[in-house]
Structure formats: structure tokens, C-alpha cells
PDB file of N, CA, C and O in Angstrom:
ATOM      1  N   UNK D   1       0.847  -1.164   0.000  1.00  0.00           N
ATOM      2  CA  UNK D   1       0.000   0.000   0.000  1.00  0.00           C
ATOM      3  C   UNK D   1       0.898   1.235   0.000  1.00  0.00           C
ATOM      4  O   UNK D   1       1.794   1.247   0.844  1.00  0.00           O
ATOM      5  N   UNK D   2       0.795   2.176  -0.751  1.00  0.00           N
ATOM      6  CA  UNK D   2       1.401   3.009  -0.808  1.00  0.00           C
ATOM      7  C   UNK D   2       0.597   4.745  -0.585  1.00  0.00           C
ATOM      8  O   UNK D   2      -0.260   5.226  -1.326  1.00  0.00           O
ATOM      9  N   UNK D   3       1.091   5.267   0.412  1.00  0.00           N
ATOM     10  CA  UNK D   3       0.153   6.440   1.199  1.00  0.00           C
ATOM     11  C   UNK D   3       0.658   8.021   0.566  1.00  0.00           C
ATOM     12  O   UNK D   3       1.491   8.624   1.242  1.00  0.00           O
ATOM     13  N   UNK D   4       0.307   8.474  -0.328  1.00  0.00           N
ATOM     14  CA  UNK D   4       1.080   9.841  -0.846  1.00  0.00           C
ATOM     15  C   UNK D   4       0.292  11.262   0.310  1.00  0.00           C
ATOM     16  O   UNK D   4      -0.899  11.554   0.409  1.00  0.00           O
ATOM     17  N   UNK D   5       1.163  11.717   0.830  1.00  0.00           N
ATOM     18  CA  UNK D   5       0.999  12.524   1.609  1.00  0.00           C
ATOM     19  C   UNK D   5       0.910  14.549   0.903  1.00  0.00           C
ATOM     20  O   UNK D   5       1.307  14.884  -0.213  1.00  0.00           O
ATOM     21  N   UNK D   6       0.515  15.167   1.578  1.00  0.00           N
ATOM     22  CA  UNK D   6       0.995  16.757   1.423  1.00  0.00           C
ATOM     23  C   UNK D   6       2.363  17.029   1.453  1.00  0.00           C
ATOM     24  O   UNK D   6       2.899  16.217   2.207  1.00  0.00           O
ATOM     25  N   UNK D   7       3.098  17.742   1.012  1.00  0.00           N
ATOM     26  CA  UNK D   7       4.773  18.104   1.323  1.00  0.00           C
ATOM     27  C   UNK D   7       4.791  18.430   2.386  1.00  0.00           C
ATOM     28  O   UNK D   7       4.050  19.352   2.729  1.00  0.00           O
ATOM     29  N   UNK D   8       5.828  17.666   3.515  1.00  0.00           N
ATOM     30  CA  UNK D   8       6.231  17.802   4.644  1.00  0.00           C
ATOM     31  C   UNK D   8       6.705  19.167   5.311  1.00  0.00           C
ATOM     32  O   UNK D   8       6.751  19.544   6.482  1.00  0.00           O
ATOM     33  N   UNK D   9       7.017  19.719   4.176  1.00  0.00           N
ATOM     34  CA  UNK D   9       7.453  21.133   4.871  1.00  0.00           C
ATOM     35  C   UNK D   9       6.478  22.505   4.878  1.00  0.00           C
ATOM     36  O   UNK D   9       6.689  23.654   5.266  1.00  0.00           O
ATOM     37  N   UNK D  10       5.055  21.704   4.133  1.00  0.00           N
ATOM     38  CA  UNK D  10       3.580  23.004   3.934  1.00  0.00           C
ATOM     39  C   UNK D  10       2.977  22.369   5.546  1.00  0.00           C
ATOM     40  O   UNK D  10       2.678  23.120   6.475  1.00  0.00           O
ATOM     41  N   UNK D  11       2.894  20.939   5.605  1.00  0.00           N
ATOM     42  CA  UNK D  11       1.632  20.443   6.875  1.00  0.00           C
ATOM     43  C   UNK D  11       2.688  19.545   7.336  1.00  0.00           C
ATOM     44  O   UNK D  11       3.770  19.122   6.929  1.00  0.00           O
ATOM     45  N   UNK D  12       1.612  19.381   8.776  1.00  0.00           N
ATOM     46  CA  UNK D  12       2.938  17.684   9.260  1.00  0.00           C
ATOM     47  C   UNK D  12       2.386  16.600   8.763  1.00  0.00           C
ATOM     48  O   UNK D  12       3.104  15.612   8.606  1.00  0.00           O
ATOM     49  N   UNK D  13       0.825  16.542   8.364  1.00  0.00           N
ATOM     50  CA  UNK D  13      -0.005  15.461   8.045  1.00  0.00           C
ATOM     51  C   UNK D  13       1.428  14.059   7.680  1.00  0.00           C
ATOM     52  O   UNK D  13       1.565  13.022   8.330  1.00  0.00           O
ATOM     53  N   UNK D  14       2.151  14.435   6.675  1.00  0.00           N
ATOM     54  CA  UNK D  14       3.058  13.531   6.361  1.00  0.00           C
ATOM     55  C   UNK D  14       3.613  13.169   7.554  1.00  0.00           C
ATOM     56  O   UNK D  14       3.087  12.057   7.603  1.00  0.00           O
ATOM     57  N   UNK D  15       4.107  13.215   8.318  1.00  0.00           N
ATOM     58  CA  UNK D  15       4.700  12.885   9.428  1.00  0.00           C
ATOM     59  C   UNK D  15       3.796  12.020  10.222  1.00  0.00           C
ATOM     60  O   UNK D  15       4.152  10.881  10.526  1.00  0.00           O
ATOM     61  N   UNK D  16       2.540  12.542  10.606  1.00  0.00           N
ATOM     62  CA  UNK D  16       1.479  11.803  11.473  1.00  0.00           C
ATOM     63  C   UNK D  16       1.548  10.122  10.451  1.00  0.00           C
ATOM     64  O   UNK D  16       1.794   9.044  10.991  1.00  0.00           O
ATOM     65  N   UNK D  17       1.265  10.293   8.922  1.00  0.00           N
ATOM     66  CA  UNK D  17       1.034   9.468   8.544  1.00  0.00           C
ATOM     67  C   UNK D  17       2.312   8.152   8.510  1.00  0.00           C
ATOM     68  O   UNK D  17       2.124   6.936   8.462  1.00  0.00           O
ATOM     69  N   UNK D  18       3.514   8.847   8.549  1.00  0.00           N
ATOM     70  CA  UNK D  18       4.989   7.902   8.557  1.00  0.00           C
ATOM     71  C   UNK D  18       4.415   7.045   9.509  1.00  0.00           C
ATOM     72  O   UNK D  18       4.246   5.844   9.300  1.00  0.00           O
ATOM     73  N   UNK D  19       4.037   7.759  10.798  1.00  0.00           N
ATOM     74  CA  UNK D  19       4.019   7.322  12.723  1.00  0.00           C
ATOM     75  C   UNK D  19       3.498   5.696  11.998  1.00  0.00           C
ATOM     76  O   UNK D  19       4.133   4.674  12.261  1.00  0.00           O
ATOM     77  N   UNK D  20       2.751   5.689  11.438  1.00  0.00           N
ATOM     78  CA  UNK D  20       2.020   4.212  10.983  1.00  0.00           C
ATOM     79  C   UNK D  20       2.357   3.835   9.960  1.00  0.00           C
ATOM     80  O   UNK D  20       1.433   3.236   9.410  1.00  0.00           O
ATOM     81  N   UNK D  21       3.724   3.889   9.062  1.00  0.00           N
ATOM     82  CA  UNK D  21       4.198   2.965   7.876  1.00  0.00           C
ATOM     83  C   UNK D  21       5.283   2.592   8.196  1.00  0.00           C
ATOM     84  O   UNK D  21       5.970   2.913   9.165  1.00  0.00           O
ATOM     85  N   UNK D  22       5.553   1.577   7.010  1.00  0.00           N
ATOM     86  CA  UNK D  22       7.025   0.989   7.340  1.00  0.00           C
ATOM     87  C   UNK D  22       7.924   1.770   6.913  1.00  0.00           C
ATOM     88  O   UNK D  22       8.751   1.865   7.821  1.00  0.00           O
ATOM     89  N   UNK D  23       8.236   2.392   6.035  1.00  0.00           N
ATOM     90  CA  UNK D  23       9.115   3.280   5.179  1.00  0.00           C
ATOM     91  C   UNK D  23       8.533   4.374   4.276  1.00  0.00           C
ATOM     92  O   UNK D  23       7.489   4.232   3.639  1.00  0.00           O
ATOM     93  N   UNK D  24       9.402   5.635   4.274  1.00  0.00           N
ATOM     94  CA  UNK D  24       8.651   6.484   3.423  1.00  0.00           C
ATOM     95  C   UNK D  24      10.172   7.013   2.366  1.00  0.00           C
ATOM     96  O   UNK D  24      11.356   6.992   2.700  1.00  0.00           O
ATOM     97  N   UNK D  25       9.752   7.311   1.470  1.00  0.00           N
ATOM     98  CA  UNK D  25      10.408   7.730   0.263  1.00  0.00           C
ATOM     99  C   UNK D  25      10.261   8.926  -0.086  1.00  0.00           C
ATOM    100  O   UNK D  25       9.236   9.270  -0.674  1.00  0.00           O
ATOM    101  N   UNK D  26      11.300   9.838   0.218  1.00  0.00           N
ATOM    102  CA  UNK D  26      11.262  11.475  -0.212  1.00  0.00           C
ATOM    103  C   UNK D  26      11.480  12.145  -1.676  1.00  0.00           C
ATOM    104  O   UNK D  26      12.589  12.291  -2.191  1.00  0.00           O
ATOM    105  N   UNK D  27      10.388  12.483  -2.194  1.00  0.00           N
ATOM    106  CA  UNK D  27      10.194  12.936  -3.367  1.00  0.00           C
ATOM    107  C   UNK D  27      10.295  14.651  -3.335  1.00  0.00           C
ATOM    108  O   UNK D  27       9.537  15.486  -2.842  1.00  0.00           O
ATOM    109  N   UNK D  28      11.737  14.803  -4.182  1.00  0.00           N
ATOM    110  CA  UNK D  28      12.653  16.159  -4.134  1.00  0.00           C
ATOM    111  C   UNK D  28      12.625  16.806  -5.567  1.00  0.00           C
ATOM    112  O   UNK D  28      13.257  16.401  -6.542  1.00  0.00           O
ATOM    113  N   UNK D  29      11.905  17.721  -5.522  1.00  0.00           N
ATOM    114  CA  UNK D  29      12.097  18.852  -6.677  1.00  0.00           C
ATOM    115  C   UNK D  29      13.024  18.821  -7.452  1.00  0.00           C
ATOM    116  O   UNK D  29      13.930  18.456  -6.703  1.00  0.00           O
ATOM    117  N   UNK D  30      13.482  18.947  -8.471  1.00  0.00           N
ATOM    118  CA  UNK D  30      15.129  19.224  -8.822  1.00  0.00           C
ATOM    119  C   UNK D  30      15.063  20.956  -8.760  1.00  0.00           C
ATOM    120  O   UNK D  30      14.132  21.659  -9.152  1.00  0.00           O
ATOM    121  N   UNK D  31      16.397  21.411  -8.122  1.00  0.00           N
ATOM    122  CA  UNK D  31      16.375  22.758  -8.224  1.00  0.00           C
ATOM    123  C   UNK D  31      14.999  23.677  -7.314  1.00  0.00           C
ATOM    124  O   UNK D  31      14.966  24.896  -7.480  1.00  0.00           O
ATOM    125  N   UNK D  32      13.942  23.027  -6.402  1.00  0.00           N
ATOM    126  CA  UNK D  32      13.046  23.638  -6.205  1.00  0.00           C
ATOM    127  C   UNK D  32      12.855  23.922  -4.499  1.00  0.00           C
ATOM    128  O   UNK D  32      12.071  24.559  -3.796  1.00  0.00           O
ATOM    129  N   UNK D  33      14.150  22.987  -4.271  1.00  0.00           N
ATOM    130  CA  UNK D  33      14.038  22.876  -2.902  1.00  0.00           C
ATOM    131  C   UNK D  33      15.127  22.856  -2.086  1.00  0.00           C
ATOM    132  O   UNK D  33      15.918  22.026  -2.533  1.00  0.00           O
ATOM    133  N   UNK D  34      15.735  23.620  -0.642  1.00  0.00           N
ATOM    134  CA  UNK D  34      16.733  23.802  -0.832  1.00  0.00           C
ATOM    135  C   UNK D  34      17.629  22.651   0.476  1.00  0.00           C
ATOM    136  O   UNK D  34      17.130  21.629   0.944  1.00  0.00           O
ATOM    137  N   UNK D  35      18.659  23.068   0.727  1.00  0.00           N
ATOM    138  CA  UNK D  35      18.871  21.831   1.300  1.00  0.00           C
ATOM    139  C   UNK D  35      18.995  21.780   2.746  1.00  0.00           C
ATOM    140  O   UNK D  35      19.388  20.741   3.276  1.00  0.00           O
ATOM    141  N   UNK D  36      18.670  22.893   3.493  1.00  0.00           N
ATOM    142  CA  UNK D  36      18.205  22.935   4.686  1.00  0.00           C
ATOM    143  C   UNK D  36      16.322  22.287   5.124  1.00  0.00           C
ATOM    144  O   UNK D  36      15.895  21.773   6.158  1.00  0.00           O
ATOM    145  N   UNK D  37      15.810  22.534   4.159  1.00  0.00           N
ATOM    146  CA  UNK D  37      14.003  22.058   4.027  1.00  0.00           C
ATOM    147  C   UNK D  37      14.288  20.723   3.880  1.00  0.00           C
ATOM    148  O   UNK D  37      13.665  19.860   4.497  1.00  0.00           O
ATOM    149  N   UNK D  38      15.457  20.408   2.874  1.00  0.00           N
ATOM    150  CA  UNK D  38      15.386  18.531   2.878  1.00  0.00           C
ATOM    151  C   UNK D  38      15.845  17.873   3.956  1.00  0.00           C
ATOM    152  O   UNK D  38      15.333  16.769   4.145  1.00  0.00           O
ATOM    153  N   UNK D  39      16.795  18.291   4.838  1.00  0.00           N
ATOM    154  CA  UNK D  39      16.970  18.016   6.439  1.00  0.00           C
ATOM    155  C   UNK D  39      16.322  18.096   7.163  1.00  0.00           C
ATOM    156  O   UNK D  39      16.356  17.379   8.163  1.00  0.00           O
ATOM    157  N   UNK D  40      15.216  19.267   6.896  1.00  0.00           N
ATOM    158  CA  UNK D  40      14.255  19.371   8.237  1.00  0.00           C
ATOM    159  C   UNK D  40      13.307  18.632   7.913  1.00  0.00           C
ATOM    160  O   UNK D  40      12.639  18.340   8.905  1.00  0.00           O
ATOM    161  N   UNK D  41      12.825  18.064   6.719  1.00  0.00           N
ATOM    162  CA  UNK D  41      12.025  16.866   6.480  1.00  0.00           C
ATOM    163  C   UNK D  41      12.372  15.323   6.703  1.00  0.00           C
ATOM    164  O   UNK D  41      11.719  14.280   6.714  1.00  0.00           O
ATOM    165  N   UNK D  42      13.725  15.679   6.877  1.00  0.00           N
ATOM    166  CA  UNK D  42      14.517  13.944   7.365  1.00  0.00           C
ATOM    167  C   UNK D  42      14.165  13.649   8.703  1.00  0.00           C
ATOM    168  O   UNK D  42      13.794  12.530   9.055  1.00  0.00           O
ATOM    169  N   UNK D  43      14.295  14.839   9.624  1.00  0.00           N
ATOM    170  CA  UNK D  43      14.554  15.039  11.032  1.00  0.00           C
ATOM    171  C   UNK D  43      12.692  15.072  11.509  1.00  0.00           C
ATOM    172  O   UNK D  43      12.187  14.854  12.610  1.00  0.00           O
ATOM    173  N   UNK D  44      12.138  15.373  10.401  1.00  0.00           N
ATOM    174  CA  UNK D  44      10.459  15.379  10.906  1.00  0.00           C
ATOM    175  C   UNK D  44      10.158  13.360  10.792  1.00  0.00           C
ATOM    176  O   UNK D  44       9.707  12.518  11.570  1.00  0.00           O
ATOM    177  N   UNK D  45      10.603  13.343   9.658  1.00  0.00           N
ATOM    178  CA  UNK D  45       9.955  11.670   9.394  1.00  0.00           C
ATOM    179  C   UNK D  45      10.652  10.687  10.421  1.00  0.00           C
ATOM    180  O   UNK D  45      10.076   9.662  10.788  1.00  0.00           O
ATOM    181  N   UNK D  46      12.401  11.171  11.048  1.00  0.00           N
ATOM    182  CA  UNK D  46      13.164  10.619  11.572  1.00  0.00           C
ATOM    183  C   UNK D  46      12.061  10.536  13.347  1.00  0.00           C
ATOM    184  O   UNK D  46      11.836   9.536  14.030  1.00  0.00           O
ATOM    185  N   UNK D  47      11.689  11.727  13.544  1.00  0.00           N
ATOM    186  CA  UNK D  47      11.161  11.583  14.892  1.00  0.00           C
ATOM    187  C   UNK D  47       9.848  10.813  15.175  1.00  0.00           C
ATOM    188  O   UNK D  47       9.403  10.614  16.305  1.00  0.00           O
ATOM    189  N   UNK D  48       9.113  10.284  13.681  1.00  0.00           N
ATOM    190  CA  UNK D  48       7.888   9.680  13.442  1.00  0.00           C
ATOM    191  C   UNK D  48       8.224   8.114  13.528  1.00  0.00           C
ATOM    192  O   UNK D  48       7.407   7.195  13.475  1.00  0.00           O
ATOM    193  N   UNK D  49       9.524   8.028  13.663  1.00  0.00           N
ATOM    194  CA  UNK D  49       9.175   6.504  13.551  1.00  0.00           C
ATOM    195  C   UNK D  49       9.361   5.982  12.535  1.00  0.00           C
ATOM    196  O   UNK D  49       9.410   4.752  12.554  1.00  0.00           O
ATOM    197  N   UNK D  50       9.514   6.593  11.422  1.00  0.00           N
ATOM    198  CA  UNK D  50       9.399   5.980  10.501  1.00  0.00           C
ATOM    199  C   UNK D  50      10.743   5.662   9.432  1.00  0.00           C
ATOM    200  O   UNK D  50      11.592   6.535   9.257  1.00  0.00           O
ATOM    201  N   UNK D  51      10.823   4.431   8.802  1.00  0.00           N
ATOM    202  CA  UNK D  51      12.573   4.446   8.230  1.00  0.00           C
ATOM    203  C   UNK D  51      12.343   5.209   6.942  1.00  0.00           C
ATOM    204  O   UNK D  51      11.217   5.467   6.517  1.00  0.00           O
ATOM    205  N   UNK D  52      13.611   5.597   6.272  1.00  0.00           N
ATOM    206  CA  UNK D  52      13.592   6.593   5.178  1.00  0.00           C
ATOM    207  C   UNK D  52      14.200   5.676   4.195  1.00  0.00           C
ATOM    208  O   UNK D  52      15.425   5.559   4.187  1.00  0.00           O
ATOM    209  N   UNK D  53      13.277   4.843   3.149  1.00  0.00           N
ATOM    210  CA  UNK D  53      13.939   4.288   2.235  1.00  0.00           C
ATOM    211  C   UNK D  53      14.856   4.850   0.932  1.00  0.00           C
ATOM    212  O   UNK D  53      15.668   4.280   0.202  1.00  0.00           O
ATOM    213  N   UNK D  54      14.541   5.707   0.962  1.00  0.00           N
ATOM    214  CA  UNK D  54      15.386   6.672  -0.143  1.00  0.00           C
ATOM    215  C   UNK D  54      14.819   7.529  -0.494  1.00  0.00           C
ATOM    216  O   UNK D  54      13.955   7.994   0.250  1.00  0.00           O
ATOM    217  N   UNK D  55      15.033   8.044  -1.641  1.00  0.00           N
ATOM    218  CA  UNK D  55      14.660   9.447  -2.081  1.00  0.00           C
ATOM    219  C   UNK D  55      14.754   9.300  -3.634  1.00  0.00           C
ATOM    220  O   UNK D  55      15.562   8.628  -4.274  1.00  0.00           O
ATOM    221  N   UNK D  56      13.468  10.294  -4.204  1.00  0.00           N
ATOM    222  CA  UNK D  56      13.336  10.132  -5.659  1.00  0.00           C
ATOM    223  C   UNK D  56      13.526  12.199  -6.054  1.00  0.00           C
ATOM    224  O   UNK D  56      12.784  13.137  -5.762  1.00  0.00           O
ATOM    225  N   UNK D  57      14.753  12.148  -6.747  1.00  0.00           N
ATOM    226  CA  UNK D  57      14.776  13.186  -7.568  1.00  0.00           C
ATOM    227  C   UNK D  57      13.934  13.363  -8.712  1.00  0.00           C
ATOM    228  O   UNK D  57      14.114  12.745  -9.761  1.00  0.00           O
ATOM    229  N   UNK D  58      12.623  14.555  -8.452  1.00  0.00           N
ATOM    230  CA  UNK D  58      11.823  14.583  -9.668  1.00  0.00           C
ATOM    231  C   UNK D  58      12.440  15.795 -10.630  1.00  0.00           C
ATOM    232  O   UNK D  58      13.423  16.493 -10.378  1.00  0.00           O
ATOM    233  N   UNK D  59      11.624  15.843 -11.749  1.00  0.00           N
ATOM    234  CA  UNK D  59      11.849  16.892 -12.684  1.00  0.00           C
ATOM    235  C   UNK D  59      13.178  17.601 -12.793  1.00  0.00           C
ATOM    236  O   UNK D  59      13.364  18.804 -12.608  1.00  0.00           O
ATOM    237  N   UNK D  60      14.162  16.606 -13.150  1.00  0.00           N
ATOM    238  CA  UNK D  60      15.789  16.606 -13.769  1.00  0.00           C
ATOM    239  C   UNK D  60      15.805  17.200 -14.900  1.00  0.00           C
ATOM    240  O   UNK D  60      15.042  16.882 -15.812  1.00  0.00           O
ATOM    241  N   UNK D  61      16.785  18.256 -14.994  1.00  0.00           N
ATOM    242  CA  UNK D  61      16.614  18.712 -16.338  1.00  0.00           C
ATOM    243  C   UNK D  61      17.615  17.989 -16.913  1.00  0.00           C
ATOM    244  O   UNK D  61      18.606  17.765 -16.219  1.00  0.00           O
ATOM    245  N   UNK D  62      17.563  17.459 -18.337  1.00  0.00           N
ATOM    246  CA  UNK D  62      18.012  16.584 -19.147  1.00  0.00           C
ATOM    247  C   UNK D  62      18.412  16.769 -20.460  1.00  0.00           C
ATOM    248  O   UNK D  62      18.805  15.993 -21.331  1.00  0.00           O
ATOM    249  N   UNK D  63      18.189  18.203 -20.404  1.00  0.00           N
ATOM    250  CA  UNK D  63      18.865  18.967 -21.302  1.00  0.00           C
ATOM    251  C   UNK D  63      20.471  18.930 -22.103  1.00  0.00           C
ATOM    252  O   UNK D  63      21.439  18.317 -21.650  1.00  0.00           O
ATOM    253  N   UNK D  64      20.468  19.367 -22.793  1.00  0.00           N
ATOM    254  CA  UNK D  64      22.120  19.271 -23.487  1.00  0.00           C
ATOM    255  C   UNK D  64      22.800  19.702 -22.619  1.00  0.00           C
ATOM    256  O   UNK D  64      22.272  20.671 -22.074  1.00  0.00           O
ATOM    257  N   UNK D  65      23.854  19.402 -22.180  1.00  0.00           N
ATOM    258  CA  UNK D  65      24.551  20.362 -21.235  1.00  0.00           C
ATOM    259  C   UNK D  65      24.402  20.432 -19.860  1.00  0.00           C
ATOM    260  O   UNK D  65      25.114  21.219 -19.237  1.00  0.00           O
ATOM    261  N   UNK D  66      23.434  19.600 -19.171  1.00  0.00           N
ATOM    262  CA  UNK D  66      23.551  19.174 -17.888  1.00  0.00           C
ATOM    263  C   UNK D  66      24.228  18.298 -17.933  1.00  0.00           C
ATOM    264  O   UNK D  66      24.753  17.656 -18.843  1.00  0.00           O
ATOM    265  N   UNK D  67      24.222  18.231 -16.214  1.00  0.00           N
ATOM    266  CA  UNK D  67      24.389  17.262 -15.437  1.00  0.00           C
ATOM    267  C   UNK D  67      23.950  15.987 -16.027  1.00  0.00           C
ATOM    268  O   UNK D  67      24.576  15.185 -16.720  1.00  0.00           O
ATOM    269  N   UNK D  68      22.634  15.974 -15.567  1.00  0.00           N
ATOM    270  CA  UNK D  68      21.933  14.666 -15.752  1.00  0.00           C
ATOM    271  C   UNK D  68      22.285  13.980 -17.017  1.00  0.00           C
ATOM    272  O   UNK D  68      22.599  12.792 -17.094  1.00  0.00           O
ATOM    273  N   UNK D  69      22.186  15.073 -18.303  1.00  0.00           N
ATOM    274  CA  UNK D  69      22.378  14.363 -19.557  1.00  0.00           C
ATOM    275  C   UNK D  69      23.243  13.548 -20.216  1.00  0.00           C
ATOM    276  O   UNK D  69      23.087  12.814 -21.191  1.00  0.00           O
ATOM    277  N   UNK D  70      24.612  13.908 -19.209  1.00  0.00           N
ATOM    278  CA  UNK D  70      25.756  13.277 -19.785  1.00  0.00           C
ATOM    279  C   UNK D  70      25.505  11.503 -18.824  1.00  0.00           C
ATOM    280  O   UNK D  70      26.445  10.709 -18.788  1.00  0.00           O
ATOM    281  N   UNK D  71      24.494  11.258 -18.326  1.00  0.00           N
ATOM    282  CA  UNK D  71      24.102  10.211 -17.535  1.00  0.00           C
ATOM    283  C   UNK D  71      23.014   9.211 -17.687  1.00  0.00           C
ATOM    284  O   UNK D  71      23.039   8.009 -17.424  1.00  0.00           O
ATOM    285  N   UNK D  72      21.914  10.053 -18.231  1.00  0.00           N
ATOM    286  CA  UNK D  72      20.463   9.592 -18.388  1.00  0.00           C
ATOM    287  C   UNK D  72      20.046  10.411 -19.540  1.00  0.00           C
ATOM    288  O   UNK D  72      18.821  10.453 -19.646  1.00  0.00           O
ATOM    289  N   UNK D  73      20.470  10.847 -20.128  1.00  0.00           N
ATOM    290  CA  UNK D  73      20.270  11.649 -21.682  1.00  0.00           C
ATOM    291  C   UNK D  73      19.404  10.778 -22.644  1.00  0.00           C
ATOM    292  O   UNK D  73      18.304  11.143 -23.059  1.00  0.00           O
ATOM    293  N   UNK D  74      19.989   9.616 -22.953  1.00  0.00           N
ATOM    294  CA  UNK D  74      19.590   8.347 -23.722  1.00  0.00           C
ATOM    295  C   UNK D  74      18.270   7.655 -23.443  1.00  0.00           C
ATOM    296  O   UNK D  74      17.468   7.274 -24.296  1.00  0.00           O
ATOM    297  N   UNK D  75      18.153   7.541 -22.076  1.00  0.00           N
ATOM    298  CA  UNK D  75      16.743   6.953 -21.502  1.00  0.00           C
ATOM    299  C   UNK D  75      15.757   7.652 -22.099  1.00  0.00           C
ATOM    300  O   UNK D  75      14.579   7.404 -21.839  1.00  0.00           O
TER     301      UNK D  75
END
């Protein structure tokens, strides 16, 4: 079952909801979010109880000339 929450750093709702899962997976802006908000969302889910299975980087730019492209360009 998989529970998609509000962004942790607008409500805590996400947090209440970790208190009762096995693992939650942090889904990160590219470029939209900075990296003090992604700590204080580690440290919110961390005090819930809940384990942090990883993290999904969304909306990568993949453009000529990034980062990403010289990596995942092809996909």
C-alpha cells in the first residue's frame, strides 16, 4: 500500500502518517528545494518513527549540457 501525503514542509499530516508505515520515500524537486528544508524533512519523518527508504529526484533537467544528460540523456 502506498500512502502519498501533502509536502512535509507546507503540513505535518506527512509525518502523522509515517508514525504508521514501514518506510517512506522522499520525493525532491530538482532545483526547487533547498537543502536545509530537505533536512528538516529527514529530522520530521526521523522523529515519526518511521525508516527513510530513499529518495526520488523529480523533474531533472536533461537537457544538453547538464548534469543529468551526460548520464540519463539516452533513456
Amino acid at each position: 500500500v502506498i500512502a502519498d501525503t501533502p509536502p512535509l514542509g507546507s503540513v505535518i499530516d506527512g509525518a502523522v502518517v509515517a508514525h504508521h508505515c514501514d518506510g517512506a520515500v522522499i520525493v525532491i524537486e530538482s532545483g526547487q528545494v533547498s537543502y536545509k528544508k530537505i533536512q528538516k524533512v529527514k529530522r520530521q519523518i526521523d522523529k515519526s518513527g518511521c525508516r527513510i527508504l530513499g529518495a526520488v529526484l523529480n523533474k531533472a533537467s536533461t537537457s544538453k549540457g547538464s548534469y543529468y544528460n551526460a548520464y540519463y540523456g539516452e533513456y
